[in-house]
Tab-separated table of C-alpha atoms and ligand atoms in Angstrom:
chain	number	residue	atom	x	y	z
A	683	UNK	CA	-7.277	-20.597	20.449
A	684	UNK	CA	-3.814	-19.269	19.533
A	685	UNK	CA	-3.926	-15.426	19.565
A	686	UNK	CA	-1.239	-13.494	17.457
A	687	UNK	CA	-0.047	-10.012	18.409
A	688	UNK	CA	0.179	-7.378	15.834
A	689	UNK	CA	2.456	-4.299	15.381
A	690	UNK	CA	1.349	-1.508	13.043
A	691	UNK	CA	4.369	0.383	11.699
A	692	UNK	CA	2.950	3.726	10.410
A	693	UNK	CA	-0.373	4.399	11.965
A	694	UNK	CA	-1.812	6.399	9.018
A	695	UNK	CA	-4.669	5.912	6.483
A	696	UNK	CA	-4.049	2.223	5.998
A	697	UNK	CA	-2.345	1.188	9.157
A	698	UNK	CA	-4.720	3.146	11.407
A	699	UNK	CA	-7.753	1.702	9.670
A	700	UNK	CA	-6.738	-2.074	9.619
A	701	UNK	CA	-4.979	-1.849	13.062
A	702	UNK	CA	-8.144	-0.203	14.553
A	703	UNK	CA	-10.280	-2.944	13.065
A	704	UNK	CA	-8.023	-5.667	14.498
A	705	UNK	CA	-8.188	-4.187	17.953
A	706	UNK	CA	-11.894	-3.685	17.800
A	707	UNK	CA	-12.177	-7.423	17.029
A	708	UNK	CA	-10.341	-8.091	20.369
A	709	UNK	CA	-6.851	-8.747	18.924
A	710	UNK	CA	-3.663	-7.426	20.659
A	711	UNK	CA	-2.409	-4.480	18.580
A	712	UNK	CA	0.682	-2.179	19.209
A	713	UNK	CA	0.668	1.033	17.149
A	714	UNK	CA	3.924	2.937	16.193
A	715	UNK	CA	3.319	6.503	15.572
A	716	UNK	CA	5.294	9.613	14.628
A	717	UNK	CA	3.631	13.002	14.904
A	718	UNK	CA	0.390	11.911	16.284
A	719	UNK	CA	1.935	9.938	19.186
A	720	UNK	CA	0.999	12.257	22.091
A	721	UNK	CA	-2.492	12.673	20.686
A	722	UNK	CA	-3.199	9.007	20.099
A	723	UNK	CA	-1.649	8.018	23.343
A	724	UNK	CA	-3.991	10.167	25.184
A	725	UNK	CA	-7.220	10.224	23.003
A	726	UNK	CA	-6.946	6.853	20.909
A	727	UNK	CA	-8.012	6.534	17.302
A	728	UNK	CA	-11.166	7.663	15.575
A	729	UNK	CA	-12.258	5.913	12.357
A	730	UNK	CA	-14.968	7.411	10.144
A	731	UNK	CA	-15.997	4.547	7.796
A	732	UNK	CA	-18.720	3.861	5.452
A	733	UNK	CA	-18.966	0.456	7.184
A	734	UNK	CA	-19.798	2.273	10.417
A	735	UNK	CA	-17.993	4.972	12.552
A	736	UNK	CA	-16.148	4.003	15.671
A	737	UNK	CA	-13.624	5.087	18.330
A	738	UNK	CA	-10.911	3.377	20.312
A	739	UNK	CA	-10.317	5.685	23.262
A	740	UNK	CA	-7.369	3.567	24.466
A	741	UNK	CA	-4.728	2.094	22.179
A	742	UNK	CA	-1.285	0.809	22.874
A	743	UNK	CA	0.657	3.694	21.307
A	744	UNK	CA	4.515	4.036	20.945
A	745	UNK	CA	6.924	6.415	19.378
A	746	UNK	CA	9.952	4.175	20.017
A	747	UNK	CA	10.163	0.543	18.768
A	748	UNK	CA	12.422	-0.326	21.778
A	749	UNK	CA	9.409	0.219	23.930
A	750	UNK	CA	7.227	-2.201	21.983
A	751	UNK	CA	7.033	-5.890	22.647
A	752	UNK	CA	8.132	-8.252	19.876
A	753	UNK	CA	5.100	-9.261	17.919
A	754	UNK	CA	3.978	-12.221	15.791
A	755	UNK	CA	2.811	-10.100	12.848
A	756	UNK	CA	4.454	-6.808	12.074
A	757	UNK	CA	2.463	-4.900	9.486
A	758	UNK	CA	4.349	-2.123	7.510
A	759	UNK	CA	2.012	0.690	6.546
A	760	UNK	CA	4.526	3.469	6.228
A	761	UNK	CA	4.819	5.107	2.816
A	762	UNK	CA	7.532	3.412	0.911
A	763	UNK	CA	9.386	6.788	0.883
A	764	UNK	CA	10.005	6.056	4.653
A	765	UNK	CA	11.255	2.468	4.224
A	766	UNK	CA	14.835	3.664	4.594
A	767	UNK	CA	13.817	3.625	8.310
A	768	UNK	CA	13.119	-0.137	8.396
A	769	UNK	CA	16.515	-1.580	9.139
A	770	UNK	CA	16.303	0.401	12.431
A	771	UNK	CA	12.644	-0.125	13.132
A	772	UNK	CA	12.138	-3.854	12.415
A	773	UNK	CA	14.706	-5.988	14.265
A	774	UNK	CA	13.471	-5.151	17.736
A	775	UNK	CA	9.877	-5.749	17.204
A	776	UNK	CA	9.624	-9.098	15.131
A	777	UNK	CA	9.420	-12.182	17.377
A	778	UNK	CA	12.056	-14.881	16.296
A	779	UNK	CA	9.244	-16.925	14.669
A	780	UNK	CA	7.210	-13.825	13.594
A	781	UNK	CA	6.475	-12.420	10.246
A	782	UNK	CA	6.459	-9.188	8.495
A	783	UNK	CA	3.374	-8.237	6.410
A	784	UNK	CA	4.146	-5.445	3.995
A	785	UNK	CA	0.932	-3.527	3.146
A	786	UNK	CA	2.277	-1.089	0.564
A	787	UNK	CA	1.778	-0.290	-3.140
A	788	UNK	CA	4.468	-1.009	-5.657
A	789	UNK	CA	6.929	-3.635	-6.764
A	790	UNK	CA	10.342	-5.007	-5.442
A	791	UNK	CA	9.845	-3.746	-1.879
A	792	UNK	CA	9.656	-7.247	-0.319
A	793	UNK	CA	13.263	-8.069	-1.309
A	794	UNK	CA	14.450	-4.992	0.802
A	795	UNK	CA	12.463	-6.347	3.780
A	796	UNK	CA	13.843	-9.866	3.307
A	797	UNK	CA	17.404	-8.410	3.490
A	798	UNK	CA	16.477	-7.115	7.029
A	799	UNK	CA	14.537	-9.978	8.519
A	800	UNK	CA	15.266	-12.909	6.317
A	801	UNK	CA	13.545	-14.239	3.204
A	802	UNK	CA	11.347	-16.793	4.919
A	803	UNK	CA	9.673	-14.023	7.024
A	804	UNK	CA	7.993	-11.828	4.608
A	805	UNK	CA	4.408	-11.780	3.390
A	806	UNK	CA	3.244	-9.189	0.774
A	807	UNK	CA	-0.064	-7.520	0.758
A	808	UNK	CA	-2.143	-5.382	-1.417
A	809	UNK	CA	-4.763	-3.211	-0.032
A	810	UNK	CA	-7.876	-2.324	-2.082
A	811	UNK	CA	-9.044	0.631	-0.050
A	812	UNK	CA	-9.652	4.195	-0.352
A	813	UNK	CA	-8.667	5.828	3.054
A	814	UNK	CA	-7.140	9.053	4.175
A	815	UNK	CA	-5.747	10.438	7.550
A	816	UNK	CA	-7.726	13.641	7.957
A	817	UNK	CA	-6.483	14.718	11.474
A	818	UNK	CA	-4.333	13.409	14.412
A	819	UNK	CA	-5.438	9.766	14.933
A	820	UNK	CA	-8.477	10.326	12.726
A	821	UNK	CA	-8.896	8.252	9.652
A	822	UNK	CA	-11.560	8.454	7.024
A	823	UNK	CA	-12.337	5.360	5.214
A	824	UNK	CA	-14.100	6.156	1.903
A	825	UNK	CA	-14.462	3.009	-0.108
A	826	UNK	CA	-13.546	-0.676	-0.315
A	827	UNK	CA	-11.371	-2.390	2.263
A	828	UNK	CA	-10.058	-5.812	0.859
A	829	UNK	CA	-6.555	-6.996	1.394
A	830	UNK	CA	-4.726	-9.733	-0.814
A	831	UNK	CA	-1.955	-11.571	0.833
A	832	UNK	CA	0.925	-13.640	-0.829
A	833	UNK	CA	4.006	-15.376	0.411
A	834	UNK	CA	7.319	-13.704	-0.727
A	835	UNK	CA	9.998	-16.058	-2.050
A	836	UNK	CA	13.353	-15.198	-3.610
A	837	UNK	CA	12.782	-13.594	-7.060
A	838	UNK	CA	9.047	-13.607	-6.397
A	839	UNK	CA	8.629	-17.365	-7.105
A	840	UNK	CA	5.148	-18.299	-6.437
A	841	UNK	CA	4.854	-19.233	-2.680
A	842	UNK	CA	1.495	-21.121	-2.471
A	843	UNK	CA	-0.954	-20.654	0.350
A	844	UNK	CA	0.933	-21.111	3.619
A	845	UNK	CA	-0.520	-21.943	7.017
A	846	UNK	CA	0.501	-18.623	8.486
A	847	UNK	CA	-1.302	-16.734	5.697
A	848	UNK	CA	-4.447	-18.663	6.467
A	849	UNK	CA	-3.983	-17.901	10.239
A	850	UNK	CA	-3.690	-14.159	9.587
A	851	UNK	CA	-6.710	-14.404	7.205
A	852	UNK	CA	-8.704	-15.854	10.238
A	853	UNK	CA	-7.752	-12.735	12.204
A	854	UNK	CA	-8.700	-10.363	9.395
A	855	UNK	CA	-12.039	-12.076	8.803
A	856	UNK	CA	-12.712	-11.824	12.529
A	857	UNK	CA	-12.126	-8.034	12.096
A	858	UNK	CA	-14.369	-7.993	9.147
A	859	UNK	CA	-11.694	-7.128	6.773
A	860	UNK	CA	-12.339	-8.896	3.384
A	861	UNK	CA	-9.182	-10.945	2.599
A	862	UNK	CA	-8.014	-13.063	-0.406
A	863	UNK	CA	-5.081	-15.322	-0.405
A	864	UNK	CA	-2.875	-15.396	-3.499
A	865	UNK	CA	-0.626	-18.281	-4.515
A	866	UNK	CA	1.434	-15.840	-6.504
A	867	UNK	CA	2.393	-12.606	-4.981
A	868	UNK	CA	4.054	-11.245	-8.077
A	869	UNK	CA	0.917	-11.890	-10.245
A	870	UNK	CA	-1.058	-9.973	-7.541
A	871	UNK	CA	1.395	-7.075	-7.523
A	872	UNK	CA	1.202	-6.704	-11.427
A	873	UNK	CA	-2.640	-6.842	-11.226
A	874	UNK	CA	-2.623	-3.907	-8.802
A	875	UNK	CA	0.012	-2.037	-10.773
A	876	UNK	CA	-2.294	-2.057	-13.786
A	877	UNK	CA	-4.404	0.394	-11.845
A	878	UNK	CA	-1.812	2.177	-9.758
A	879	UNK	CA	0.736	3.173	-12.506
A	880	UNK	CA	-1.727	4.929	-14.776
A	881	UNK	CA	-3.975	6.564	-12.252
A	882	UNK	CA	-1.442	7.451	-9.569
A	883	UNK	CA	0.879	8.751	-12.277
A	884	UNK	CA	-1.554	10.613	-14.429
A	885	UNK	CA	-3.496	12.136	-11.361
A	886	UNK	CA	-0.248	14.114	-10.659
A	887	UNK	CA	0.860	14.985	-14.168
A	888	UNK	CA	-2.702	15.886	-15.249
A	889	UNK	CA	-3.781	17.483	-11.913
A	890	UNK	CA	-6.973	15.389	-12.105
A	891	UNK	CA	-9.251	13.101	-10.251
A	892	UNK	CA	-9.994	9.582	-11.611
A	893	UNK	CA	-13.388	10.636	-13.064
A	894	UNK	CA	-11.815	13.410	-14.960
A	895	UNK	CA	-9.105	11.117	-16.450
A	896	UNK	CA	-12.026	8.828	-17.556
A	897	UNK	CA	-14.247	11.351	-18.979
A	898	UNK	CA	-11.800	12.616	-21.595
A	899	UNK	CA	-11.342	10.287	-24.597
A	900	UNK	CA	-7.696	11.015	-24.965
A	901	UNK	CA	-6.767	10.462	-21.318
A	902	UNK	CA	-9.050	7.405	-21.126
A	903	UNK	CA	-7.081	6.002	-24.141
A	904	UNK	CA	-3.718	6.992	-22.509
A	905	UNK	CA	-4.801	5.217	-19.280
A	906	UNK	CA	-5.635	1.994	-21.339
A	907	UNK	CA	-2.271	2.254	-23.280
A	908	UNK	CA	-0.420	2.527	-20.005
A	909	UNK	CA	-2.307	-0.516	-18.672
A	910	UNK	CA	-1.409	-2.332	-21.769
A	911	UNK	CA	2.382	-1.657	-21.094
A	912	UNK	CA	1.973	-2.928	-17.443
A	913	UNK	CA	0.394	-6.201	-18.863
A	914	UNK	CA	3.278	-6.515	-21.272
A	915	UNK	CA	5.915	-6.288	-18.455
A	916	UNK	CA	4.081	-8.857	-16.447
A	917	UNK	CA	4.021	-11.166	-19.407
A	918	UNK	CA	7.864	-10.738	-19.715
A	919	UNK	CA	7.777	-12.322	-16.005
A	920	UNK	CA	5.499	-15.041	-17.293
A	921	UNK	CA	2.552	-13.624	-15.364
A	922	UNK	CA	-0.336	-13.567	-17.842
A	923	UNK	CA	-3.309	-11.375	-16.861
A	924	UNK	CA	-6.821	-12.188	-18.110
A	925	UNK	CA	-7.426	-10.911	-21.698
A	926	UNK	CA	-10.262	-8.576	-20.422
A	927	UNK	CA	-8.306	-7.225	-17.477
A	928	UNK	CA	-7.808	-3.727	-18.851
A	929	UNK	CA	-11.534	-3.444	-19.660
A	930	UNK	CA	-12.403	-4.743	-16.171
A	931	UNK	CA	-10.054	-2.053	-14.620
A	932	UNK	CA	-11.506	0.711	-16.806
A	933	UNK	CA	-15.074	-0.411	-15.955
A	934	UNK	CA	-14.239	-0.631	-12.245
A	935	UNK	CA	-12.820	2.944	-12.286
A	936	UNK	CA	-15.886	4.217	-14.055
A	937	UNK	CA	-17.988	2.923	-11.253
A	938	UNK	CA	-15.695	4.306	-8.547
A	939	UNK	CA	-16.549	7.336	-6.534
A	940	UNK	CA	-14.473	10.252	-8.035
A	941	UNK	CA	-11.143	9.749	-6.415
A	942	UNK	CA	-7.850	11.661	-5.878
A	943	UNK	CA	-5.071	9.078	-5.681
A	944	UNK	CA	-2.741	8.944	-2.781
A	945	UNK	CA	0.127	10.003	-5.051
A	946	UNK	CA	-1.812	13.231	-5.841
A	947	UNK	CA	-2.527	13.810	-2.218
A	948	UNK	CA	1.145	13.473	-1.340
A	949	UNK	CA	1.992	15.886	-4.320
A	950	UNK	CA	-0.528	18.552	-3.115
A	951	UNK	CA	0.944	18.307	0.365
A	952	UNK	CA	4.517	18.507	-0.921
A	953	UNK	CA	5.335	15.099	0.456
A	954	UNK	CA	7.802	12.854	-1.606
A	955	UNK	CA	5.968	10.699	-4.116
A	956	UNK	CA	6.072	6.893	-3.884
A	957	UNK	CA	7.598	7.164	-7.418
A	958	UNK	CA	10.297	4.474	-7.204
A	959	UNK	CA	8.113	1.806	-5.619
A	960	UNK	CA	5.024	2.442	-7.906
A	961	UNK	CA	6.614	3.396	-11.241
A	962	UNK	CA	10.373	3.351	-11.123
A	963	UNK	CA	10.736	-0.342	-9.989
A	964	UNK	CA	8.235	-1.552	-12.590
A	965	UNK	CA	10.156	0.447	-15.246
A	966	UNK	CA	13.467	-1.110	-14.229
A	967	UNK	CA	11.647	-4.619	-14.226
A	968	UNK	CA	10.711	-3.716	-17.807
A	969	UNK	CA	14.093	-2.798	-18.842
A	970	UNK	CA	15.741	-5.955	-17.261
A	971	UNK	CA	13.222	-7.980	-19.381
A	972	UNK	CA	13.760	-5.890	-22.646
A	973	UNK	CA	10.113	-4.961	-22.736
A	974	UNK	CA	9.538	-1.661	-24.511
A	975	UNK	CA	7.390	0.690	-22.341
A	976	UNK	CA	7.764	4.183	-23.756
A	977	UNK	CA	4.636	5.723	-22.088
A	978	UNK	CA	5.506	4.444	-18.646
A	979	UNK	CA	9.081	5.773	-19.165
A	980	UNK	CA	7.785	9.127	-20.100
A	981	UNK	CA	5.374	9.191	-17.188
A	982	UNK	CA	8.338	8.287	-14.789
A	983	UNK	CA	10.408	11.135	-16.295
A	984	UNK	CA	7.636	13.667	-15.962
A	985	UNK	CA	6.877	12.638	-12.318
A	986	UNK	CA	10.683	12.789	-11.439
A	987	UNK	CA	10.719	16.317	-12.566
A	988	UNK	CA	7.468	17.313	-10.658
A	989	UNK	CA	8.591	15.408	-7.562
A	990	UNK	CA	11.923	17.038	-7.424
A	991	UNK	CA	10.660	20.492	-8.005
A	992	UNK	CA	7.847	20.048	-5.644
A	993	UNK	CA	10.219	19.201	-2.851
A	994	UNK	CA	12.168	22.438	-3.324
A	995	UNK	CA	9.213	24.727	-3.387
A	996	UNK	CA	8.282	26.287	-0.144
A	997	UNK	CA	4.853	25.421	1.176
B	2401	NDP	N1	-4.509	5.359	1.577
B	2401	NDP	C1	-4.924	4.363	0.774
B	2401	NDP	O1	-6.233	4.454	0.413
B	2401	NDP	C2	-4.075	3.416	0.134
B	2401	NDP	C3	-2.656	3.290	0.415
B	2401	NDP	N2	-2.011	2.292	-0.055
B	2401	NDP	C4	-0.555	2.157	0.131
B	2401	NDP	O2	-0.468	1.912	1.662
B	2401	NDP	C5	0.830	2.466	2.039
B	2401	NDP	C6	0.453	3.396	3.217
B	2401	NDP	O3	-0.231	4.437	2.779
B	2401	NDP	P1	-1.012	5.393	3.590
B	2401	NDP	O4	-1.488	4.691	4.856
B	2401	NDP	O5	-2.034	6.008	2.757
B	2401	NDP	O6	0.023	6.509	4.137
B	2401	NDP	P2	-0.140	7.523	5.370
B	2401	NDP	O7	0.837	8.640	5.088
B	2401	NDP	O8	-1.478	7.902	5.649
B	2401	NDP	O9	0.469	6.596	6.537
B	2401	NDP	C7	1.835	6.378	6.792
B	2401	NDP	C8	1.973	6.739	8.361
B	2401	NDP	O10	3.418	6.472	8.602
B	2401	NDP	C9	3.783	7.315	9.668
B	2401	NDP	N3	5.216	7.505	9.804
B	2401	NDP	C10	6.088	8.166	9.004
B	2401	NDP	N4	7.380	8.057	9.519
B	2401	NDP	C11	7.230	7.305	10.813
B	2401	NDP	C12	8.178	6.933	11.797
B	2401	NDP	N5	9.479	7.245	11.654
B	2401	NDP	N6	7.699	6.250	12.869
B	2401	NDP	C13	6.289	5.953	12.859
B	2401	NDP	N7	5.426	6.242	11.925
B	2401	NDP	C14	5.896	7.009	10.877
B	2401	NDP	C15	3.201	8.643	9.293
B	2401	NDP	O11	2.988	9.413	10.430
B	2401	NDP	P3	3.465	10.999	10.263
B	2401	NDP	O12	2.469	11.566	9.262
B	2401	NDP	O13	3.186	11.557	11.787
B	2401	NDP	O14	4.838	11.166	9.898
B	2401	NDP	C16	1.737	8.235	8.635
B	2401	NDP	O15	0.772	8.341	9.655
B	2401	NDP	C17	1.442	3.215	0.971
B	2401	NDP	O16	2.336	2.314	0.184
B	2401	NDP	C18	0.234	3.479	-0.057
B	2401	NDP	O17	0.523	3.572	-1.423
B	2401	NDP	C19	-2.535	1.164	-0.864
B	2401	NDP	C20	-3.903	1.319	-1.179
B	2401	NDP	C21	-4.789	2.418	-0.749
B	2402	KPL	C1	-8.167	1.277	-6.614
B	2402	KPL	C2	-7.736	1.822	-5.276
B	2402	KPL	C3	-8.089	3.340	-5.258
B	2402	KPL	C4	-8.621	1.188	-4.345
B	2402	KPL	O1	-8.901	-0.097	-4.557
B	2402	KPL	C5	-6.399	1.506	-4.987
B	2402	KPL	O2	-5.991	0.484	-5.187
B	2402	KPL	C6	-5.333	2.456	-4.448
B	2402	KPL	O3	-5.568	3.606	-4.148
B	2402	KPL	O4	-4.231	2.065	-4.427
């Protein structure tokens, strides 16, 4: 059996969880860390999960990419606000025939990765997971865990299901991570943005959990209207979402455990928001296609104000 080596770039809520699951399943995983490096090097990772708690007392931990071996699959799980580091981080750790798997929210991040490693070496991924890092090397997995993968091609042309996606899927299944393969990464990204744009944005502007947003008829309507605008931008790119998709997303959120989005957690911790990847880039995509999205534009403007002010306030 061919075994692929994995690198996790950003061992936080998402990277810590998926990387630990892959290692637990017997795969070779190398973890890049920042502030938690010393702790994780000596104590390993702890995962508290609704699927079962586990610890990995020993992991291959690094704080310098030049110490890491080049890997077959390099998984990026930094916040997009740290992607400016990738031109330095990526080149030493991707094998010549390796691939970069981008597990981040948002739109139009893959082209930035393709500029660094080449267009044929990028797979995009969407994570359907609720997970937080609650202490050094300590991840709390609250709900869901599925990953959807799609090949990136220039201008997000549909890339079909490649052999390497199927190989990665085998590893993820072995690690008991539910995985779906998408023939069209852009369609998958728009579907996810139907959820992320309203809830991530409104959770910050309204200072609210998902259940609070859903309970009030006005903010529930606003959520549906924002979703409608996202669907309209996707249509501008010839990606047509199912007619009942908005209803499905509202229904799905009604059934979710009350949830504070990652953008709200970042805001409360005075960390920069993933505003450009999640809302700014889709807004630019709407402008480029001449699609009118007044509510998304206003949400972006409000968040830009809050984010800028939040960065200047002393903690
Ligand atoms: N959390 C979730 O449930 C979900 C998250 N996502 C998306 O997944 C992506 C990752 O999010 P998430 O895991 O929550 O974020 P986290 O902040 O939990 O993880 C990012 C990690 O990157 C590390 N990091 C930052 N700078 C460096 C560096 N220079 N070198 C090495 N590591 C570094 C951080 O370490 P340190 O703190 O020490 O700087 C942190 O542990 C985002 O795009 C998010 O939107 C998508 C779906 C759900
Ligand atoms: C809907 C949710 C919360 C998990 O599926 C998500 O996609 C996210 O936090 O980005």
